[in-house]
């Protein structure tokens, strides 16, 4: 029986697509029951539509509170019997409503070796700092910013000077690590 997972995105959605393709080709014994997007113009929506994956687009500003916004999402996750929530470039701190209902089942991908370089500009920050071993982290989500318990990491050594090249290497590593990690978690 395929397991139901959800992916949350705010931007390009390349990690979402990597997970979706792994579901489609059988690498993951799972289906993405819903892709949740908080930005109506996110390219992740285009990817989801072309892959035939249901998308739930919700703008937090259309809700009276963060709790109400998250309640609508959590109700949908309940209806879909979602077992694992994968944040993939979802640019929001997860609030109490989702954490109280899905805590321990929400994971996030971050483009640095946490706890170094948390925050929204990790690749740029680490590049400017002169880092030589970059990387990717997947961690459980709690109420902190990029602070939950680490599940998996991979190092990406890079000593060049082209940040675009570095970004491409990190994204490639992300796509593999996310699929491998979801596969491990679903087997537990
Ligand atoms: C990734 O670098 C991820 O680590 C970070 O946001 C980026 C999302 O990229 N949290 P994409 O939308 O999956 O292409």
Coordinates of C-alpha atoms and ligand atoms in Angstrom, one line a residue:
X1 CA 0.0 0.0 0.0
X2 CA 1.4 3.4 -1.0
X3 CA 1.9 5.8 1.9
X4 CA 0.4 9.3 1.7
X5 CA 2.7 12.2 2.1
X6 CA 2.4 15.9 1.6
X7 CA 4.9 18.4 0.3
X8 CA 4.8 22.2 1.2
X9 CA 6.5 24.7 -1.1
X10 CA 6.7 28.5 -1.5
X11 CA 9.0 28.8 -4.6
X12 CA 10.5 26.9 -7.5
X13 CA 9.5 23.4 -6.2
X14 CA 12.5 21.5 -7.5
X15 CA 12.6 19.4 -4.4
X16 CA 8.9 18.8 -4.6
X17 CA 9.4 17.6 -8.2
X18 CA 12.3 15.3 -7.2
X19 CA 10.0 13.6 -4.6
X20 CA 7.1 13.5 -7.0
X21 CA 9.2 11.8 -9.7
X22 CA 10.5 9.3 -7.1
X23 CA 6.9 8.5 -6.2
X24 CA 6.1 8.0 -9.9
X25 CA 9.0 5.7 -10.7
X26 CA 8.6 3.6 -7.7
X27 CA 11.7 4.7 -5.8
X28 CA 9.3 5.8 -3.1
X29 CA 6.4 3.6 -2.1
X30 CA 4.3 6.8 -1.6
X31 CA 2.0 9.2 -3.3
X32 CA 1.9 13.0 -2.8
X33 CA -1.7 13.4 -1.7
X34 CA -1.4 17.2 -1.8
X35 CA 1.2 19.9 -2.5
X36 CA 0.5 22.8 -0.2
X37 CA 1.7 26.2 -1.6
X38 CA 1.4 29.5 0.3
X39 CA 2.3 31.8 -2.7
X40 CA -0.2 32.0 -5.6
X41 CA 2.6 32.7 -8.1
X42 CA 5.0 30.0 -7.0
X43 CA 6.5 27.9 -9.8
X44 CA 5.8 24.8 -7.7
X45 CA 2.1 25.1 -8.7
X46 CA 3.0 24.8 -12.4
X47 CA 5.1 21.8 -11.6
X48 CA 2.3 20.2 -9.6
X49 CA -0.2 20.8 -12.3
X50 CA 2.0 19.3 -15.0
X51 CA 2.7 16.3 -12.8
X52 CA -1.0 15.8 -12.1
X53 CA -0.6 16.3 -8.3
X54 CA -3.4 18.0 -6.3
X55 CA -2.3 21.5 -5.2
X56 CA -3.8 23.4 -2.2
X57 CA -2.9 27.1 -2.7
X58 CA -3.7 29.2 0.4
X59 CA -2.5 32.7 1.2
X60 CA -2.1 33.2 4.9
X61 CA -3.3 36.8 4.5
X62 CA -6.7 35.5 3.5
X63 CA -7.2 34.1 7.0
X64 CA -8.0 35.9 10.2
X65 CA -5.0 34.2 12.0
X66 CA -2.1 31.8 11.5
X67 CA -4.1 29.2 13.5
X68 CA -7.0 29.4 11.0
X69 CA -4.7 29.1 8.1
X70 CA -3.0 26.1 9.5
X71 CA -6.2 24.6 10.6
X72 CA -7.4 24.5 7.0
X73 CA -4.2 22.8 6.0
X74 CA -4.2 20.3 8.9
X75 CA -7.9 19.4 8.1
X76 CA -6.9 18.6 4.5
X77 CA -3.9 16.5 5.7
X78 CA -6.3 14.6 8.0
X79 CA -8.7 13.9 5.2
X80 CA -5.8 12.6 3.0
X81 CA -4.4 10.4 5.8
X82 CA -1.0 12.0 5.4
X83 CA 1.7 10.3 7.4
X84 CA 4.7 12.5 6.6
X85 CA 4.9 16.2 5.7
X86 CA 7.9 17.3 3.7
X87 CA 8.7 21.0 3.8
X88 CA 10.6 21.9 0.6
X89 CA 11.4 25.6 0.4
X90 CA 8.3 26.4 2.5
X91 CA 9.2 29.9 3.7
X92 CA 7.2 30.0 7.0
X93 CA 7.7 29.1 10.6
X94 CA 5.3 26.2 11.3
X95 CA 2.9 27.3 14.0
X96 CA 1.2 25.6 17.0
X97 CA -1.8 24.3 15.1
X98 CA 0.2 22.2 12.6
X99 CA 2.8 21.3 15.3
X100 CA 0.2 20.1 17.7
X101 CA -1.5 17.9 15.1
X102 CA 1.5 16.8 13.0
X103 CA 4.5 17.3 15.3
X104 CA 7.1 14.6 14.8
X105 CA 5.9 14.0 11.3
X106 CA 7.1 17.2 9.7
X107 CA 10.5 17.4 8.2
X108 CA 12.4 20.2 6.4
X109 CA 15.3 20.5 4.0
X110 CA 18.0 23.1 4.5
X111 CA 20.8 24.0 2.1
X112 CA 23.6 24.0 4.8
X113 CA 25.2 21.8 7.4
X114 CA 23.0 22.9 10.4
X115 CA 23.4 24.2 13.0
X116 CA 25.7 26.4 10.8
X117 CA 23.9 28.9 8.7
X118 CA 20.3 28.7 9.6
X119 CA 17.8 31.1 7.9
X120 CA 16.6 32.0 4.4
X121 CA 20.0 32.8 2.8
X122 CA 22.1 29.8 3.8
X123 CA 24.0 29.3 0.6
X124 CA 24.8 32.9 0.1
X125 CA 25.8 33.3 3.8
X126 CA 28.1 30.3 3.8
X127 CA 29.6 31.2 0.4
X128 CA 30.4 34.8 1.7
X129 CA 31.8 33.3 4.9
X130 CA 34.4 31.4 2.9
X131 CA 33.1 27.9 3.6
X132 CA 34.9 25.1 1.8
X133 CA 32.5 22.2 2.8
X134 CA 28.9 23.1 2.1
X135 CA 26.1 20.7 2.5
X136 CA 22.4 19.8 3.0
X137 CA 20.5 18.9 6.2
X138 CA 17.1 17.3 6.7
X139 CA 15.7 17.8 10.2
X140 CA 12.5 17.4 12.1
X141 CA 10.5 20.7 12.4
X142 CA 9.8 22.2 15.7
X143 CA 8.9 25.8 16.8
X144 CA 12.5 27.0 16.2
X145 CA 14.0 28.3 12.9
X146 CA 15.9 25.4 11.3
X147 CA 16.5 24.0 14.8
X148 CA 14.8 20.6 15.1
X149 CA 16.6 17.3 15.5
X150 CA 18.8 16.4 12.5
X151 CA 17.8 13.3 10.5
X152 CA 20.4 13.3 7.7
X153 CA 23.1 15.4 6.2
X154 CA 25.4 15.3 3.1
X155 CA 28.5 17.3 2.6
X156 CA 29.1 19.2 -0.7
X157 CA 32.8 20.2 -1.0
X158 CA 33.3 23.3 -3.1
X159 CA 36.3 25.6 -3.4
X160 CA 35.4 27.5 -6.5
X161 CA 34.1 31.1 -6.9
X162 CA 30.9 30.7 -8.9
X163 CA 27.9 30.8 -6.6
X164 CA 25.6 29.7 -9.4
X165 CA 27.7 26.5 -9.8
X166 CA 27.6 25.9 -6.1
X167 CA 23.9 26.4 -5.9
X168 CA 23.4 23.8 -8.7
X169 CA 25.6 21.3 -6.8
X170 CA 23.7 21.8 -3.6
X171 CA 20.3 21.5 -5.3
X172 CA 21.4 18.3 -6.9
X173 CA 22.5 16.9 -3.5
X174 CA 19.2 18.1 -2.0
X175 CA 17.1 16.1 -4.4
X176 CA 19.0 12.9 -3.8
X177 CA 19.1 13.3 0.0
X178 CA 15.4 14.2 0.3
X179 CA 14.3 11.1 -1.6
X180 CA 16.7 8.8 0.3
X181 CA 15.6 10.3 3.6
X182 CA 11.9 10.0 2.9
X183 CA 12.5 6.4 1.8
X184 CA 14.2 5.6 5.1
X185 CA 11.6 7.3 7.2
X186 CA 8.7 5.5 5.5
X187 CA 10.4 2.2 6.2
X188 CA 10.7 2.8 9.9
Ligands
LIG1 C1 16.1 24.6 -1.2 O1 17.4 25.0 -1.3 C2 15.8 24.2 0.2 O2 16.9 23.6 0.9 C3 15.4 25.5 0.9 O3 14.7 26.2 -0.1 C4 15.1 25.7 -1.4 C5 13.9 25.3 -2.1 O4 14.2 25.0 -3.5 N1 14.7 25.3 2.1 P1 13.0 24.3 -4.4 O5 11.8 25.3 -4.3 O6 12.7 23.0 -3.9 O7 13.6 24.4 -5.8

